mmCIF file of C-alpha atoms in Angstrom:
data_model
loop_
_atom_site.group_PDB
_atom_site.id
_atom_site.type_symbol
_atom_site.label_atom_id
_atom_site.label_comp_id
_atom_site.label_asym_id
_atom_site.label_seq_id
_atom_site.Cartn_x
_atom_site.Cartn_y
_atom_site.Cartn_z
ATOM 1 C CA MET A 1 0.000 0.000 0.000
ATOM 2 C CA GLY A 2 1.238 3.481 -0.852
ATOM 3 C CA LYS A 3 1.340 6.479 1.357
ATOM 4 C CA LYS A 4 -1.945 8.372 1.274
ATOM 5 C CA ASP A 5 -1.877 11.784 -0.385
ATOM 6 C CA SER A 6 -2.963 14.233 2.288
ATOM 7 C CA THR A 7 -2.437 17.851 1.393
ATOM 8 C CA PHE A 8 -4.578 19.022 4.323
ATOM 9 C CA ASP A 9 -4.023 18.006 7.911
ATOM 10 C CA LYS A 10 -6.352 18.779 10.776
ATOM 11 C CA PRO A 11 -6.356 22.392 11.952
ATOM 12 C CA LEU A 12 -3.574 23.117 14.436
ATOM 13 C CA ALA A 13 -5.407 26.126 15.897
ATOM 14 C CA GLN A 14 -8.805 27.698 15.239
ATOM 15 C CA ASN A 15 -10.342 31.047 16.040
ATOM 16 C CA LYS A 16 -13.807 29.975 17.161
ATOM 17 C CA LYS A 17 -14.810 33.509 18.149
ATOM 18 C CA ALA A 18 -14.343 34.739 14.577
ATOM 19 C CA SER A 19 -17.550 33.236 13.176
ATOM 20 C CA HIS A 20 -19.435 34.447 16.249
ATOM 21 C CA ASP A 21 -18.193 38.035 16.074
ATOM 22 C CA TYR A 22 -17.831 38.568 12.304
ATOM 23 C CA PHE A 23 -19.534 37.887 9.001
ATOM 24 C CA ILE A 24 -16.670 36.356 7.001
ATOM 25 C CA GLU A 25 -17.018 37.576 3.415
ATOM 26 C CA ASP A 26 -13.802 36.379 1.768
ATOM 27 C CA THR A 27 -10.923 34.099 2.759
ATOM 28 C CA PHE A 28 -7.255 34.025 1.805
ATOM 29 C CA GLU A 29 -4.479 31.521 2.487
ATOM 30 C CA ALA A 30 -1.149 32.842 3.728
ATOM 31 C CA GLY A 31 2.110 31.173 4.657
ATOM 32 C CA MET A 32 3.571 31.860 8.097
ATOM 33 C CA VAL A 33 7.130 32.872 8.961
ATOM 34 C CA LEU A 34 7.995 30.896 12.096
ATOM 35 C CA THR A 35 11.279 30.851 13.988
ATOM 36 C CA GLY A 36 13.031 28.197 16.015
ATOM 37 C CA THR A 37 10.766 25.518 17.411
ATOM 38 C CA GLU A 38 7.430 27.278 16.880
ATOM 39 C CA ILE A 39 6.314 24.694 14.305
ATOM 40 C CA LYS A 40 6.853 21.918 16.869
ATOM 41 C CA SER A 41 4.687 23.772 19.384
ATOM 42 C CA LEU A 42 2.023 24.314 16.714
ATOM 43 C CA ARG A 43 1.975 20.632 15.790
ATOM 44 C CA GLY A 44 1.698 19.813 19.483
ATOM 45 C CA GLY A 45 -1.487 21.886 19.679
ATOM 46 C CA ARG A 46 0.038 24.586 21.880
ATOM 47 C CA ALA A 47 -1.377 27.624 20.084
ATOM 48 C CA ASN A 48 -4.211 30.015 20.869
ATOM 49 C CA MET A 49 -5.823 32.337 18.321
ATOM 50 C CA GLY A 50 -8.523 33.811 20.563
ATOM 51 C CA ASP A 51 -7.444 37.458 20.413
ATOM 52 C CA ALA A 52 -5.448 37.330 17.180
ATOM 53 C CA PHE A 53 -5.774 39.935 14.447
ATOM 54 C CA ALA A 54 -3.894 40.884 11.298
ATOM 55 C CA THR A 55 -2.606 44.237 10.087
ATOM 56 C CA ILE A 56 -1.008 45.473 6.899
ATOM 57 C CA ARG A 57 2.025 47.769 7.223
ATOM 58 C CA ASN A 58 4.347 48.884 4.413
ATOM 59 C CA GLY A 59 2.869 46.366 1.993
ATOM 60 C CA GLU A 60 3.437 43.435 4.370
ATOM 61 C CA ILE A 61 0.856 41.582 6.432
ATOM 62 C CA PHE A 62 1.473 40.646 10.074
ATOM 63 C CA LEU A 63 -0.381 38.428 12.546
ATOM 64 C CA HIS A 64 -0.575 39.854 16.087
ATOM 65 C CA ASN A 65 -1.532 38.340 19.471
ATOM 66 C CA MET A 66 -1.449 34.707 18.356
ATOM 67 C CA HIS A 67 -0.009 32.839 21.318
ATOM 68 C CA ILE A 68 2.349 29.946 20.532
ATOM 69 C CA SER A 69 3.721 28.446 23.738
ATOM 70 C CA PRO A 70 7.466 27.791 23.861
ATOM 71 C CA PHE A 71 8.501 24.232 23.054
ATOM 72 C CA GLU A 72 9.428 22.315 26.241
ATOM 73 C CA GLN A 73 12.487 20.622 24.756
ATOM 74 C CA GLY A 74 13.453 23.841 23.001
ATOM 75 C CA ASN A 75 16.951 25.183 22.634
ATOM 76 C CA ARG A 76 18.455 28.648 22.436
ATOM 77 C CA HIS A 77 16.569 29.324 19.179
ATOM 78 C CA ASN A 78 13.262 29.181 21.045
ATOM 79 C CA PRO A 79 11.493 32.562 20.663
ATOM 80 C CA THR A 80 11.179 34.403 23.963
ATOM 81 C CA ASP A 81 7.939 36.268 23.188
ATOM 82 C CA PRO A 82 5.036 33.849 22.555
ATOM 83 C CA THR A 83 2.730 36.603 21.228
ATOM 84 C CA ARG A 84 5.188 38.337 18.886
ATOM 85 C CA ALA A 85 4.032 39.676 15.527
ATOM 86 C CA ARG A 86 4.477 37.013 12.845
ATOM 87 C CA LYS A 87 4.847 37.866 9.192
ATOM 88 C CA LEU A 88 2.398 36.253 6.778
ATOM 89 C CA LEU A 89 3.415 35.422 3.222
ATOM 90 C CA MET A 90 1.035 36.387 0.428
ATOM 91 C CA HIS A 91 1.305 37.637 -3.134
ATOM 92 C CA LYS A 92 1.533 41.409 -3.483
ATOM 93 C CA VAL A 93 -1.694 41.489 -5.529
ATOM 94 C CA GLN A 94 -3.565 39.647 -2.769
ATOM 95 C CA ILE A 95 -2.179 41.965 -0.074
ATOM 96 C CA ASN A 96 -3.202 45.055 -2.066
ATOM 97 C CA LYS A 97 -6.698 43.637 -2.636
ATOM 98 C CA LEU A 98 -7.052 42.777 1.047
ATOM 99 C CA TYR A 99 -5.765 46.208 2.059
ATOM 100 C CA GLY A 100 -8.278 47.958 -0.178
ATOM 101 C CA LEU A 101 -11.184 45.885 1.113
ATOM 102 C CA SER A 102 -10.189 46.230 4.771
ATOM 103 C CA ARG A 103 -10.028 50.041 4.524
ATOM 104 C CA GLN A 104 -13.808 50.158 4.074
ATOM 105 C CA GLU A 105 -15.861 51.049 7.124
ATOM 106 C CA GLY A 106 -16.583 48.109 9.426
ATOM 107 C CA TYR A 107 -14.192 45.597 7.827
ATOM 108 C CA THR A 108 -11.214 43.928 9.460
ATOM 109 C CA ILE A 109 -8.748 41.133 8.735
ATOM 110 C CA VAL A 110 -9.406 38.133 10.987
ATOM 111 C CA PRO A 111 -7.267 34.969 11.232
ATOM 112 C CA LEU A 112 -9.545 31.921 11.110
ATOM 113 C CA LYS A 113 -7.309 28.871 11.483
ATOM 114 C CA VAL A 114 -3.757 27.585 11.249
ATOM 115 C CA TYR A 115 -3.032 24.282 9.534
ATOM 116 C CA THR A 116 -0.258 22.540 7.638
ATOM 117 C CA ARG A 117 -0.259 21.932 3.929
ATOM 118 C CA ASN A 118 2.528 19.806 2.435
ATOM 119 C CA GLY A 119 4.578 20.347 5.594
ATOM 120 C CA TYR A 120 4.285 24.142 5.647
ATOM 121 C CA ALA A 121 2.319 26.138 8.219
ATOM 122 C CA LYS A 122 -0.521 28.085 6.614
ATOM 123 C CA CYS A 123 -2.942 30.601 8.073
ATOM 124 C CA LEU A 124 -6.435 31.061 6.687
ATOM 125 C CA ILE A 125 -7.378 34.711 7.074
ATOM 126 C CA GLY A 126 -10.738 36.209 6.325
ATOM 127 C CA LEU A 127 -12.164 39.601 5.573
ATOM 128 C CA GLY A 128 -14.746 40.087 8.292
ATOM 129 C CA ARG A 129 -17.492 42.599 8.914
ATOM 130 C CA GLY A 130 -18.374 42.996 12.595
ATOM 131 C CA LYS A 131 -21.688 41.657 13.863
ATOM 132 C CA LYS A 132 -23.958 43.720 16.048
ATOM 133 C CA ASN A 133 -25.660 42.162 19.067
ATOM 134 C CA TYR A 134 -28.977 41.856 17.248
ATOM 135 C CA ASP A 135 -27.181 40.027 14.391
ATOM 136 C CA LYS A 136 -25.804 37.535 16.905
ATOM 137 C CA ARG A 137 -29.290 36.977 18.317
ATOM 138 C CA ASP A 138 -30.694 36.417 14.809
ATOM 139 C CA VAL A 139 -28.013 33.839 14.041
ATOM 140 C CA ALA A 140 -28.651 32.048 17.345
ATOM 141 C CA ALA A 141 -32.414 32.014 16.676
ATOM 142 C CA LYS A 142 -31.879 30.560 13.181
ATOM 143 C CA LYS A 143 -29.600 27.838 14.597
ATOM 144 C CA ASP A 144 -32.208 26.950 17.228
ATOM 145 C CA ALA A 145 -34.974 26.809 14.618
ATOM 146 C CA GLN A 146 -32.856 24.596 12.358
ATOM 147 C CA ARG A 147 -32.083 22.313 15.317
ATOM 148 C CA GLU A 148 -35.808 22.016 16.123
ATOM 149 C CA ILE A 149 -36.616 21.179 12.490
ATOM 150 C CA GLN A 150 -33.956 18.464 12.445
ATOM 151 C CA ARG A 151 -35.223 17.069 15.753
ATOM 152 C CA ALA A 152 -38.814 16.983 14.453
ATOM 153 C CA LEU A 153 -37.739 15.240 11.231
ATOM 154 C CA LYS A 154 -35.777 12.694 13.232
ATOM 155 C CA GLU A 155 -38.804 11.976 15.453
ATOM 156 C CA LYS A 156 -41.044 11.651 12.402
ATOM 157 C CA GLN A 157 -38.648 9.121 10.861
ATOM 158 C CA LYS A 158 -38.652 7.088 14.075
ATOM 159 C CA VAL A 159 -42.463 6.997 14.119
ATOM 160 C CA SER A 160 -42.794 5.978 10.461
ATOM 161 C CA TYR A 161 -40.739 2.798 10.926
#
């Protein structure tokens, strides 16, 4: 048997608050510049994206406040600041497009998840528009209604057998 071709692995870190706080309108994939043993910590599941955000400065995009814990068996190349700004790698055209879209009122660049593809760490970032409290309530009400519909269909299927 040959080795299976898996270009996507499971997500190493996810920003679960992003879909709750933002309407994600567009997504982009970016490579991550990591130093020392950060990739080992990521693969070990020792990352937190809860308060992470991205900014564009001087035509480069950076990821801020993503916490990657230091690797326990690390050496002198272990980064000392776990929440340092990490550079993201994207094409210049994509960065300019993202910059133009994010300059509109109410839009921001939100990191969604970190995963590996072909051995390289990638970050999925999205262009998000902030939700208001009434939007969050509407989404919750729709989820509850959908859950009730599914429950009723499941009960109906049980009865028909």
